Amino acid sequence: MAHLELNDIVYFLPDGRQLLNGVGFRVGDGAKTALIGPNGTGKTTLTRIIAGDETPDEGSVSSSGSLGVMRQFVGQLRDDSTVRDLLLSVASPPVRTAAAALDTAENTMIEVDDEKTQMKYAQALSDWGDVGGYDLEPFWDKVTTAALGMPFDRAKWRAASTLSGGEQKRLVLEALFAGSDNLLLLDEPDNYLDVPGKRWLESTIRDSDKSVLFISHDRELIANAANRIVTLEPGVSGATSWVHGGGFATYHAAREDRNARLDELRRRWDEELVKLRALVLRLREKAKFNDGVAARYHASQTRLAKFEEAGPPEAVPLKQHVT
Ligand SMILES: Nc1ncnc2c1ncn2[C@@H]1O[C@H](COP(=O)(O)OP(=O)(O)OP(=O)(O)O)[C@@H](O)[C@H]1O
Ligand SMILES: [Mg+2]
């Protein structure tokens, strides 16, 4: 069982700009949710908040299950990290810690070969065994074979930057979908994938029993893999979210309905404002000649002030395009 729930997330960028303004949605057990929105609306930032890399200024994130994250930069790796590093980056925190300790101990052994170093190395090997490190190798072997067509032994020291963008993505995706995390957060998993790769991704998301939240700008992937769609909508004081509880086939109609409703609410608000202002003016004129109207005149002023203070209903969001 795995779920994710965001409540009223408010987030300000370091430069003081408000990026998110009350974002909230839920990804239920086994749901496949697409998170969409124009460039720069805050989708990646939201994944960083969910992953715990950033703390929201207001609101809360709660989840059950074990979270696996594929970040947007996978596919553009240019540093000297290896295939093994890339696989480790989506392994569990205890595995990552044990692997780092083992690497350090091995490197130290190359330089000093005293008893203390040997003890440390023995401890690191034993910790590696304790976190299931030895079982990971056959698992990674399946992953590299599926993603790169080569066994882990041959792939592991290869620089990840020498893999194509699509191969980097595929490697991480194979590891996450075959792995034990049951709540997956995927930031633009389809980027760099060729057509067969995209088809594979669509069916892998759809057929998986994990809960998946994925960010995409690709309407085919959204249409073929998502059964819920969360839209981040830019606004003057940060993005808000709108949740469509169905797939892409019904998305546009639902969105137009909702926008028409917002339009209607706004029109009614404007009409009411005109009426209230006219009433205040009328009563002001009457009050000049009739003392008995003064109380009604003041009441109408208060009503207008309150109405204006409450402000108009939510504005219809800017048009967005999903390509
Ligand atoms: N540390 C930071 N300081 C200032 N601005 C930042 C910082 N991090 C992100 N931003 C800005 O926040 C906005 C949202 O960025 P984010 O990466 O979350 O967008 P996105 O929705 O994922 O966009 P895309 O679809 O292009 O991936 C952008 O305008 C970005 O420039
Ligand atoms: Mg992004």
PDB file of C-alpha atoms in Angstrom, residues 33-316:
ATOM      1  CA  THR A  33      -1.252  10.527 -11.725  1.00  0.00           C
ATOM      2  CA  ALA A  34       0.197  12.948 -14.270  1.00  0.00           C
ATOM      3  CA  LEU A  35       1.387  16.342 -13.040  1.00  0.00           C
ATOM      4  CA  ILE A  36       1.251  18.866 -15.848  1.00  0.00           C
ATOM      5  CA  GLY A  37       1.739  22.599 -16.295  1.00  0.00           C
ATOM      6  CA  PRO A  38       3.771  25.099 -18.333  1.00  0.00           C
ATOM      7  CA  ASN A  39       7.568  25.414 -18.028  1.00  0.00           C
ATOM      8  CA  GLY A  40       8.603  27.090 -14.807  1.00  0.00           C
ATOM      9  CA  THR A  41       5.307  26.620 -12.903  1.00  0.00           C
ATOM     10  CA  GLY A  42       7.033  24.700 -10.133  1.00  0.00           C
ATOM     11  CA  LYS A  43       6.592  21.004 -10.986  1.00  0.00           C
ATOM     12  CA  THR A  44      10.205  20.060 -10.304  1.00  0.00           C
ATOM     13  CA  THR A  45      10.212  22.206  -7.174  1.00  0.00           C
ATOM     14  CA  LEU A  46       7.134  20.333  -5.988  1.00  0.00           C
ATOM     15  CA  THR A  47       8.938  17.007  -6.495  1.00  0.00           C
ATOM     16  CA  ARG A  48      11.826  18.380  -4.440  1.00  0.00           C
ATOM     17  CA  ILE A  49       9.368  19.246  -1.684  1.00  0.00           C
ATOM     18  CA  ILE A  50       7.835  15.743  -1.832  1.00  0.00           C
ATOM     19  CA  ALA A  51      11.309  14.163  -1.776  1.00  0.00           C
ATOM     20  CA  GLY A  52      12.177  16.246   1.293  1.00  0.00           C
ATOM     21  CA  ASP A  53      14.939  18.292  -0.404  1.00  0.00           C
ATOM     22  CA  GLU A  54      12.971  21.495   0.199  1.00  0.00           C
ATOM     23  CA  THR A  55      10.676  22.519   3.034  1.00  0.00           C
ATOM     24  CA  PRO A  56       7.408  24.224   2.112  1.00  0.00           C
ATOM     25  CA  ASP A  57       6.624  27.569   3.788  1.00  0.00           C
ATOM     26  CA  GLU A  58       3.137  26.303   4.596  1.00  0.00           C
ATOM     27  CA  GLY A  59       1.216  23.083   4.130  1.00  0.00           C
ATOM     28  CA  SER A  60       2.085  19.452   4.585  1.00  0.00           C
ATOM     29  CA  VAL A  61       3.177  16.358   2.708  1.00  0.00           C
ATOM     30  CA  SER A  62       2.281  12.920   3.977  1.00  0.00           C
ATOM     31  CA  SER A  63       2.784   9.541   2.417  1.00  0.00           C
ATOM     32  CA  SER A  64       2.866   5.835   3.071  1.00  0.00           C
ATOM     33  CA  GLY A  65       5.024   3.255   1.342  1.00  0.00           C
ATOM     34  CA  SER A  66       8.571   3.649   0.173  1.00  0.00           C
ATOM     35  CA  LEU A  67       9.406   6.534  -2.155  1.00  0.00           C
ATOM     36  CA  GLY A  68      11.590   6.209  -5.264  1.00  0.00           C
ATOM     37  CA  VAL A  69      12.467   9.345  -7.230  1.00  0.00           C
ATOM     38  CA  MET A  70      13.725   9.915 -10.757  1.00  0.00           C
ATOM     39  CA  ARG A  71      14.959  13.481 -11.087  1.00  0.00           C
ATOM     40  CA  GLN A  72      14.677  15.675 -14.150  1.00  0.00           C
ATOM     41  CA  PHE A  73      18.458  15.826 -14.772  1.00  0.00           C
ATOM     42  CA  VAL A  74      18.710  12.070 -15.450  1.00  0.00           C
ATOM     43  CA  GLY A  75      19.409  11.966 -19.168  1.00  0.00           C
ATOM     44  CA  GLN A  76      21.753  14.952 -19.045  1.00  0.00           C
ATOM     45  CA  LEU A  77      24.467  13.549 -16.764  1.00  0.00           C
ATOM     46  CA  ARG A  78      27.806  15.117 -17.670  1.00  0.00           C
ATOM     47  CA  ASP A  79      29.917  14.386 -14.570  1.00  0.00           C
ATOM     48  CA  ASP A  80      32.133  11.336 -14.042  1.00  0.00           C
ATOM     49  CA  SER A  81      29.607   9.275 -12.105  1.00  0.00           C
ATOM     50  CA  THR A  82      29.390   5.648 -13.164  1.00  0.00           C
ATOM     51  CA  VAL A  83      26.495   3.382 -14.072  1.00  0.00           C
ATOM     52  CA  ARG A  84      26.815   1.920 -10.588  1.00  0.00           C
ATOM     53  CA  ASP A  85      26.528   5.442  -9.086  1.00  0.00           C
ATOM     54  CA  LEU A  86      23.406   6.074 -11.130  1.00  0.00           C
ATOM     55  CA  LEU A  87      21.849   2.821  -9.883  1.00  0.00           C
ATOM     56  CA  LEU A  88      22.895   3.633  -6.334  1.00  0.00           C
ATOM     57  CA  SER A  89      21.246   7.055  -6.629  1.00  0.00           C
ATOM     58  CA  VAL A  90      17.847   5.328  -6.784  1.00  0.00           C
ATOM     59  CA  ALA A  91      18.668   2.674  -4.168  1.00  0.00           C
ATOM     60  CA  SER A  92      17.484   2.945  -0.559  1.00  0.00           C
ATOM     61  CA  PRO A  93      19.321   5.320   1.817  1.00  0.00           C
ATOM     62  CA  PRO A  94      20.890   2.460   3.873  1.00  0.00           C
ATOM     63  CA  VAL A  95      22.247   0.889   0.662  1.00  0.00           C
ATOM     64  CA  ARG A  96      23.684   4.238  -0.443  1.00  0.00           C
ATOM     65  CA  THR A  97      25.362   4.775   2.925  1.00  0.00           C
ATOM     66  CA  ALA A  98      26.821   1.259   3.006  1.00  0.00           C
ATOM     67  CA  ALA A  99      28.097   1.572  -0.587  1.00  0.00           C
ATOM     68  CA  ALA A 100      29.796   4.895   0.175  1.00  0.00           C
ATOM     69  CA  ALA A 101      31.465   3.402   3.270  1.00  0.00           C
ATOM     70  CA  LEU A 102      32.606   0.376   1.264  1.00  0.00           C
ATOM     71  CA  ASP A 103      34.076   2.597  -1.476  1.00  0.00           C
ATOM     72  CA  THR A 104      35.952   4.692   1.083  1.00  0.00           C
ATOM     73  CA  ALA A 105      37.283   1.601   2.862  1.00  0.00           C
ATOM     74  CA  GLU A 106      38.440   0.080  -0.444  1.00  0.00           C
ATOM     75  CA  ASN A 107      40.204   3.276  -1.485  1.00  0.00           C
ATOM     76  CA  THR A 108      41.938   3.546   1.870  1.00  0.00           C
ATOM     77  CA  MET A 109      43.126  -0.073   1.555  1.00  0.00           C
ATOM     78  CA  ILE A 110      44.922   0.841  -1.672  1.00  0.00           C
ATOM     79  CA  GLU A 111      47.012   3.413   0.214  1.00  0.00           C
ATOM     80  CA  VAL A 112      47.448   1.944   3.700  1.00  0.00           C
ATOM     81  CA  ASP A 113      47.409  -1.723   4.543  1.00  0.00           C
ATOM     82  CA  ASP A 114      47.471  -1.754   8.356  1.00  0.00           C
ATOM     83  CA  GLU A 115      45.258  -3.698  10.698  1.00  0.00           C
ATOM     84  CA  LYS A 116      42.950  -0.775  11.459  1.00  0.00           C
ATOM     85  CA  THR A 117      42.217  -0.260   7.761  1.00  0.00           C
ATOM     86  CA  GLN A 118      41.620  -3.983   7.269  1.00  0.00           C
ATOM     87  CA  MET A 119      39.184  -4.001  10.191  1.00  0.00           C
ATOM     88  CA  LYS A 120      37.319  -1.064   8.711  1.00  0.00           C
ATOM     89  CA  TYR A 121      37.148  -2.815   5.372  1.00  0.00           C
ATOM     90  CA  ALA A 122      35.836  -6.005   6.979  1.00  0.00           C
ATOM     91  CA  GLN A 123      33.192  -3.971   8.795  1.00  0.00           C
ATOM     92  CA  ALA A 124      32.165  -2.193   5.575  1.00  0.00           C
ATOM     93  CA  LEU A 125      31.830  -5.564   3.788  1.00  0.00           C
ATOM     94  CA  SER A 126      29.723  -6.927   6.598  1.00  0.00           C
ATOM     95  CA  ASP A 127      27.481  -3.796   6.568  1.00  0.00           C
ATOM     96  CA  TRP A 128      27.124  -4.144   2.804  1.00  0.00           C
ATOM     97  CA  GLY A 129      25.902  -7.701   3.345  1.00  0.00           C
ATOM     98  CA  ASP A 130      23.517  -6.560   6.097  1.00  0.00           C
ATOM     99  CA  VAL A 131      21.752  -4.020   3.869  1.00  0.00           C
ATOM    100  CA  GLY A 132      21.287  -6.652   1.151  1.00  0.00           C
ATOM    101  CA  GLY A 133      24.131  -5.376  -1.046  1.00  0.00           C
ATOM    102  CA  TYR A 134      24.942  -8.850  -2.374  1.00  0.00           C
ATOM    103  CA  ASP A 135      21.368  -9.415  -3.496  1.00  0.00           C
ATOM    104  CA  LEU A 136      21.481  -6.140  -5.367  1.00  0.00           C
ATOM    105  CA  GLU A 137      24.084  -7.329  -7.853  1.00  0.00           C
ATOM    106  CA  PRO A 138      21.833  -9.921  -9.534  1.00  0.00           C
ATOM    107  CA  PHE A 139      19.034  -7.339  -9.494  1.00  0.00           C
ATOM    108  CA  TRP A 140      21.261  -4.705 -11.154  1.00  0.00           C
ATOM    109  CA  ASP A 141      22.377  -7.363 -13.616  1.00  0.00           C
ATOM    110  CA  LYS A 142      18.757  -7.733 -14.776  1.00  0.00           C
ATOM    111  CA  VAL A 143      18.425  -3.961 -14.926  1.00  0.00           C
ATOM    112  CA  THR A 144      21.528  -3.308 -17.055  1.00  0.00           C
ATOM    113  CA  THR A 145      20.686  -6.263 -19.284  1.00  0.00           C
ATOM    114  CA  ALA A 146      17.180  -4.882 -19.889  1.00  0.00           C
ATOM    115  CA  ALA A 147      18.242  -1.244 -20.282  1.00  0.00           C
ATOM    116  CA  LEU A 148      21.653  -1.512 -21.951  1.00  0.00           C
ATOM    117  CA  GLY A 149      21.839  -5.082 -23.205  1.00  0.00           C
ATOM    118  CA  MET A 150      24.920  -5.851 -21.099  1.00  0.00           C
ATOM    119  CA  PRO A 151      25.576  -7.552 -17.765  1.00  0.00           C
ATOM    120  CA  PHE A 152      26.194  -5.427 -14.680  1.00  0.00           C
ATOM    121  CA  ASP A 153      29.828  -6.564 -14.482  1.00  0.00           C
ATOM    122  CA  ARG A 154      30.537  -4.981 -17.840  1.00  0.00           C
ATOM    123  CA  ALA A 155      28.410  -1.881 -17.325  1.00  0.00           C
ATOM    124  CA  LYS A 156      29.124  -0.919 -13.747  1.00  0.00           C
ATOM    125  CA  TRP A 157      32.292   1.179 -14.118  1.00  0.00           C
ATOM    126  CA  ARG A 158      31.210   2.817 -17.322  1.00  0.00           C
ATOM    127  CA  ALA A 159      30.770   6.600 -17.058  1.00  0.00           C
ATOM    128  CA  ALA A 160      27.040   7.293 -17.091  1.00  0.00           C
ATOM    129  CA  SER A 161      27.779  10.357 -19.248  1.00  0.00           C
ATOM    130  CA  THR A 162      28.807   8.019 -22.077  1.00  0.00           C
ATOM    131  CA  LEU A 163      25.275   6.594 -22.159  1.00  0.00           C
ATOM    132  CA  SER A 164      22.756   8.377 -24.341  1.00  0.00           C
ATOM    133  CA  GLY A 165      20.064  10.441 -22.632  1.00  0.00           C
ATOM    134  CA  GLY A 166      17.521   7.737 -23.388  1.00  0.00           C
ATOM    135  CA  GLU A 167      19.773   4.994 -21.988  1.00  0.00           C
ATOM    136  CA  GLN A 168      20.287   6.946 -18.754  1.00  0.00           C
ATOM    137  CA  LYS A 169      16.525   7.352 -18.378  1.00  0.00           C
ATOM    138  CA  ARG A 170      15.824   3.722 -19.236  1.00  0.00           C
ATOM    139  CA  LEU A 171      18.389   2.458 -16.734  1.00  0.00           C
ATOM    140  CA  VAL A 172      16.850   4.415 -13.857  1.00  0.00           C
ATOM    141  CA  LEU A 173      13.299   3.570 -14.916  1.00  0.00           C
ATOM    142  CA  GLU A 174      14.046  -0.166 -15.150  1.00  0.00           C
ATOM    143  CA  ALA A 175      15.609  -0.020 -11.689  1.00  0.00           C
ATOM    144  CA  LEU A 176      12.675   1.861 -10.147  1.00  0.00           C
ATOM    145  CA  PHE A 177       9.900  -0.211 -11.720  1.00  0.00           C
ATOM    146  CA  ALA A 178      11.611  -3.547 -10.970  1.00  0.00           C
ATOM    147  CA  GLY A 179      12.657  -2.379  -7.505  1.00  0.00           C
ATOM    148  CA  SER A 180      10.859  -2.470  -4.180  1.00  0.00           C
ATOM    149  CA  ASP A 181       9.761   1.182  -3.839  1.00  0.00           C
ATOM    150  CA  ASN A 182       5.997   1.313  -4.261  1.00  0.00           C
ATOM    151  CA  LEU A 183       5.514   5.076  -4.609  1.00  0.00           C
ATOM    152  CA  LEU A 184       7.340   6.480  -7.628  1.00  0.00           C
ATOM    153  CA  LEU A 185       7.935  10.106  -8.449  1.00  0.00           C
ATOM    154  CA  LEU A 186       9.165  10.579 -12.022  1.00  0.00           C
ATOM    155  CA  ASP A 187      10.203  13.996 -13.333  1.00  0.00           C
ATOM    156  CA  GLU A 188       9.847  13.947 -17.137  1.00  0.00           C
ATOM    157  CA  PRO A 189      10.621  10.223 -17.521  1.00  0.00           C
ATOM    158  CA  ASP A 190       9.779  10.321 -21.236  1.00  0.00           C
ATOM    159  CA  ASN A 191      12.369  12.922 -22.246  1.00  0.00           C
ATOM    160  CA  TYR A 192      15.016  11.444 -24.557  1.00  0.00           C
ATOM    161  CA  LEU A 193      13.126   8.177 -25.053  1.00  0.00           C
ATOM    162  CA  ASP A 194      12.551   7.110 -28.634  1.00  0.00           C
ATOM    163  CA  VAL A 195       9.147   5.897 -29.813  1.00  0.00           C
ATOM    164  CA  PRO A 196       9.567   2.251 -28.693  1.00  0.00           C
ATOM    165  CA  GLY A 197      10.978   3.569 -25.389  1.00  0.00           C
ATOM    166  CA  LYS A 198       7.908   5.750 -24.894  1.00  0.00           C
ATOM    167  CA  ARG A 199       5.574   2.849 -25.675  1.00  0.00           C
ATOM    168  CA  TRP A 200       7.473   0.748 -23.140  1.00  0.00           C
ATOM    169  CA  LEU A 201       7.146   3.519 -20.548  1.00  0.00           C
ATOM    170  CA  GLU A 202       3.401   3.918 -21.150  1.00  0.00           C
ATOM    171  CA  SER A 203       2.673   0.254 -20.607  1.00  0.00           C
ATOM    172  CA  THR A 204       5.107  -0.027 -17.712  1.00  0.00           C
ATOM    173  CA  ILE A 205       3.413   2.807 -15.818  1.00  0.00           C
ATOM    174  CA  ARG A 206      -0.071   1.568 -16.697  1.00  0.00           C
ATOM    175  CA  ASP A 207       0.556  -2.076 -15.774  1.00  0.00           C
ATOM    176  CA  SER A 208       2.532  -1.407 -12.608  1.00  0.00           C
ATOM    177  CA  ASP A 209       0.779  -1.884  -9.281  1.00  0.00           C
ATOM    178  CA  LYS A 210       2.855   0.913  -7.751  1.00  0.00           C
ATOM    179  CA  SER A 211       1.472   4.389  -7.093  1.00  0.00           C
ATOM    180  CA  VAL A 212       3.034   6.701  -9.655  1.00  0.00           C
ATOM    181  CA  LEU A 213       3.179  10.482  -9.924  1.00  0.00           C
ATOM    182  CA  PHE A 214       4.837  11.531 -13.160  1.00  0.00           C
ATOM    183  CA  ILE A 215       5.559  14.895 -14.731  1.00  0.00           C
ATOM    184  CA  SER A 216       5.228  15.101 -18.492  1.00  0.00           C
ATOM    185  CA  HIS A 217       4.615  17.507 -21.359  1.00  0.00           C
ATOM    186  CA  ASP A 218       3.743  14.632 -23.705  1.00  0.00           C
ATOM    187  CA  ARG A 219       0.041  14.269 -24.386  1.00  0.00           C
ATOM    188  CA  GLU A 220       0.366  10.694 -25.640  1.00  0.00           C
ATOM    189  CA  LEU A 221       2.099   9.516 -22.498  1.00  0.00           C
ATOM    190  CA  ILE A 222      -0.474  11.339 -20.360  1.00  0.00           C
ATOM    191  CA  ALA A 223      -3.341   9.896 -22.402  1.00  0.00           C
ATOM    192  CA  ASN A 224      -1.996   6.351 -22.348  1.00  0.00           C
ATOM    193  CA  ALA A 225      -0.652   6.101 -18.817  1.00  0.00           C
ATOM    194  CA  ALA A 226      -2.524   8.430 -16.436  1.00  0.00           C
ATOM    195  CA  ASN A 227      -5.889   7.898 -14.777  1.00  0.00           C
ATOM    196  CA  ARG A 228      -5.708  11.179 -12.808  1.00  0.00           C
ATOM    197  CA  ILE A 229      -4.346  14.537 -13.935  1.00  0.00           C
ATOM    198  CA  VAL A 230      -3.162  17.344 -11.683  1.00  0.00           C
ATOM    199  CA  THR A 231      -2.654  20.677 -13.429  1.00  0.00           C
ATOM    200  CA  LEU A 232      -0.414  23.337 -11.933  1.00  0.00           C
ATOM    201  CA  GLU A 233      -1.890  26.651 -13.014  1.00  0.00           C
ATOM    202  CA  PRO A 234       0.227  29.791 -12.932  1.00  0.00           C
ATOM    203  CA  GLY A 235      -1.264  32.739 -11.067  1.00  0.00           C
ATOM    204  CA  VAL A 236      -0.080  36.155  -9.922  1.00  0.00           C
ATOM    205  CA  SER A 237       0.804  34.899  -6.454  1.00  0.00           C
ATOM    206  CA  GLY A 238       2.111  31.473  -7.394  1.00  0.00           C
ATOM    207  CA  ALA A 239       0.646  28.365  -8.972  1.00  0.00           C
ATOM    208  CA  THR A 240      -2.497  26.631  -7.775  1.00  0.00           C
ATOM    209  CA  SER A 241      -3.551  23.080  -8.589  1.00  0.00           C
ATOM    210  CA  TRP A 242      -6.602  21.696 -10.288  1.00  0.00           C
ATOM    211  CA  VAL A 243      -7.345  17.987 -10.070  1.00  0.00           C
ATOM    212  CA  HIS A 244      -9.105  16.027 -12.778  1.00  0.00           C
ATOM    213  CA  GLY A 245     -10.181  12.629 -11.474  1.00  0.00           C
ATOM    214  CA  GLY A 246     -10.065  10.966 -14.891  1.00  0.00           C
ATOM    215  CA  GLY A 247      -7.776  10.436 -17.849  1.00  0.00           C
ATOM    216  CA  PHE A 248      -6.799  12.720 -20.731  1.00  0.00           C
ATOM    217  CA  ALA A 249      -9.792  11.666 -22.847  1.00  0.00           C
ATOM    218  CA  THR A 250     -12.144  13.596 -20.546  1.00  0.00           C
ATOM    219  CA  TYR A 251      -9.638  16.261 -19.476  1.00  0.00           C
ATOM    220  CA  HIS A 252     -10.381  19.057 -21.940  1.00  0.00           C
ATOM    221  CA  ALA A 253     -14.134  18.888 -21.551  1.00  0.00           C
ATOM    222  CA  ALA A 254     -13.850  18.851 -17.744  1.00  0.00           C
ATOM    223  CA  ARG A 255     -11.489  21.786 -17.856  1.00  0.00           C
ATOM    224  CA  GLU A 256     -13.693  23.830 -20.140  1.00  0.00           C
ATOM    225  CA  ASP A 257     -16.695  23.129 -17.898  1.00  0.00           C
ATOM    226  CA  ARG A 258     -14.789  24.229 -14.882  1.00  0.00           C
ATOM    227  CA  ASN A 259     -13.422  27.356 -16.573  1.00  0.00           C
ATOM    228  CA  ALA A 260     -16.915  28.219 -17.806  1.00  0.00           C
ATOM    229  CA  ARG A 261     -18.128  27.874 -14.213  1.00  0.00           C
ATOM    230  CA  LEU A 262     -15.370  30.174 -12.989  1.00  0.00           C
ATOM    231  CA  ASP A 263     -16.266  32.622 -15.776  1.00  0.00           C
ATOM    232  CA  GLU A 264     -19.908  32.544 -14.731  1.00  0.00           C
ATOM    233  CA  LEU A 265     -19.036  33.112 -11.046  1.00  0.00           C
ATOM    234  CA  ARG A 266     -16.829  36.044 -12.033  1.00  0.00           C
ATOM    235  CA  ARG A 267     -19.555  37.558 -14.223  1.00  0.00           C
ATOM    236  CA  ARG A 268     -22.047  37.323 -11.384  1.00  0.00           C
ATOM    237  CA  TRP A 269     -19.577  38.930  -9.020  1.00  0.00           C
ATOM    238  CA  ASP A 270     -19.023  41.844 -11.431  1.00  0.00           C
ATOM    239  CA  GLU A 271     -22.791  42.332 -11.814  1.00  0.00           C
ATOM    240  CA  GLU A 272     -23.298  42.271  -8.066  1.00  0.00           C
ATOM    241  CA  LEU A 273     -20.555  44.872  -7.639  1.00  0.00           C
ATOM    242  CA  VAL A 274     -22.237  47.228 -10.130  1.00  0.00           C
ATOM    243  CA  LYS A 275     -25.582  46.773  -8.329  1.00  0.00           C
ATOM    244  CA  LEU A 276     -24.108  47.403  -4.890  1.00  0.00           C
ATOM    245  CA  ARG A 277     -22.322  50.565  -6.056  1.00  0.00           C
ATOM    246  CA  ALA A 278     -25.503  51.878  -7.647  1.00  0.00           C
ATOM    247  CA  LEU A 279     -27.431  51.153  -4.451  1.00  0.00           C
ATOM    248  CA  VAL A 280     -24.906  53.080  -2.344  1.00  0.00           C
ATOM    249  CA  LEU A 281     -25.143  56.102  -4.697  1.00  0.00           C
ATOM    250  CA  ARG A 282     -28.946  55.997  -4.711  1.00  0.00           C
ATOM    251  CA  LEU A 283     -29.171  55.812  -0.931  1.00  0.00           C
ATOM    252  CA  ARG A 284     -26.621  58.601  -0.553  1.00  0.00           C
ATOM    253  CA  GLU A 285     -28.822  60.903  -2.648  1.00  0.00           C
ATOM    254  CA  LYS A 286     -31.951  59.907  -0.737  1.00  0.00           C
ATOM    255  CA  ALA A 287     -30.236  60.339   2.622  1.00  0.00           C
ATOM    256  CA  LYS A 288     -29.626  64.009   1.747  1.00  0.00           C
ATOM    257  CA  PHE A 289     -33.400  64.671   1.872  1.00  0.00           C
ATOM    258  CA  ASN A 290     -34.645  61.963   4.200  1.00  0.00           C
ATOM    259  CA  ASP A 291     -33.117  61.340   7.645  1.00  0.00           C
ATOM    260  CA  GLY A 292     -34.828  57.958   7.864  1.00  0.00           C
ATOM    261  CA  VAL A 293     -32.580  56.583   5.069  1.00  0.00           C
ATOM    262  CA  ALA A 294     -29.253  57.290   6.814  1.00  0.00           C
ATOM    263  CA  ALA A 295     -29.100  53.883   8.518  1.00  0.00           C
ATOM    264  CA  ARG A 296     -29.788  52.035   5.253  1.00  0.00           C
ATOM    265  CA  TYR A 297     -27.191  54.170   3.500  1.00  0.00           C
ATOM    266  CA  HIS A 298     -24.540  53.217   6.083  1.00  0.00           C
ATOM    267  CA  ALA A 299     -25.523  49.564   5.944  1.00  0.00           C
ATOM    268  CA  SER A 300     -25.136  49.565   2.147  1.00  0.00           C
ATOM    269  CA  GLN A 301     -21.695  51.130   2.474  1.00  0.00           C
ATOM    270  CA  THR A 302     -20.632  48.407   4.901  1.00  0.00           C
ATOM    271  CA  ARG A 303     -21.988  45.726   2.596  1.00  0.00           C
ATOM    272  CA  LEU A 304     -20.088  47.136  -0.387  1.00  0.00           C
ATOM    273  CA  ALA A 305     -16.872  47.409   1.615  1.00  0.00           C
ATOM    274  CA  LYS A 306     -17.179  43.779   2.761  1.00  0.00           C
ATOM    275  CA  PHE A 307     -17.980  42.604  -0.739  1.00  0.00           C
ATOM    276  CA  GLU A 308     -14.954  44.378  -2.182  1.00  0.00           C
ATOM    277  CA  GLU A 309     -12.733  43.168   0.608  1.00  0.00           C
ATOM    278  CA  ALA A 310     -13.714  39.515   0.012  1.00  0.00           C
ATOM    279  CA  GLY A 311     -12.603  40.041  -3.589  1.00  0.00           C
ATOM    280  CA  PRO A 312     -13.639  38.308  -6.790  1.00  0.00           C
ATOM    281  CA  PRO A 313     -13.810  34.520  -7.159  1.00  0.00           C
ATOM    282  CA  GLU A 314     -10.851  32.559  -8.497  1.00  0.00           C
ATOM    283  CA  ALA A 315      -9.794  33.834 -11.922  1.00  0.00           C
ATOM    284  CA  VAL A 316      -9.939  31.585 -14.973  1.00  0.00           C
TER     285      VAL A 316
END
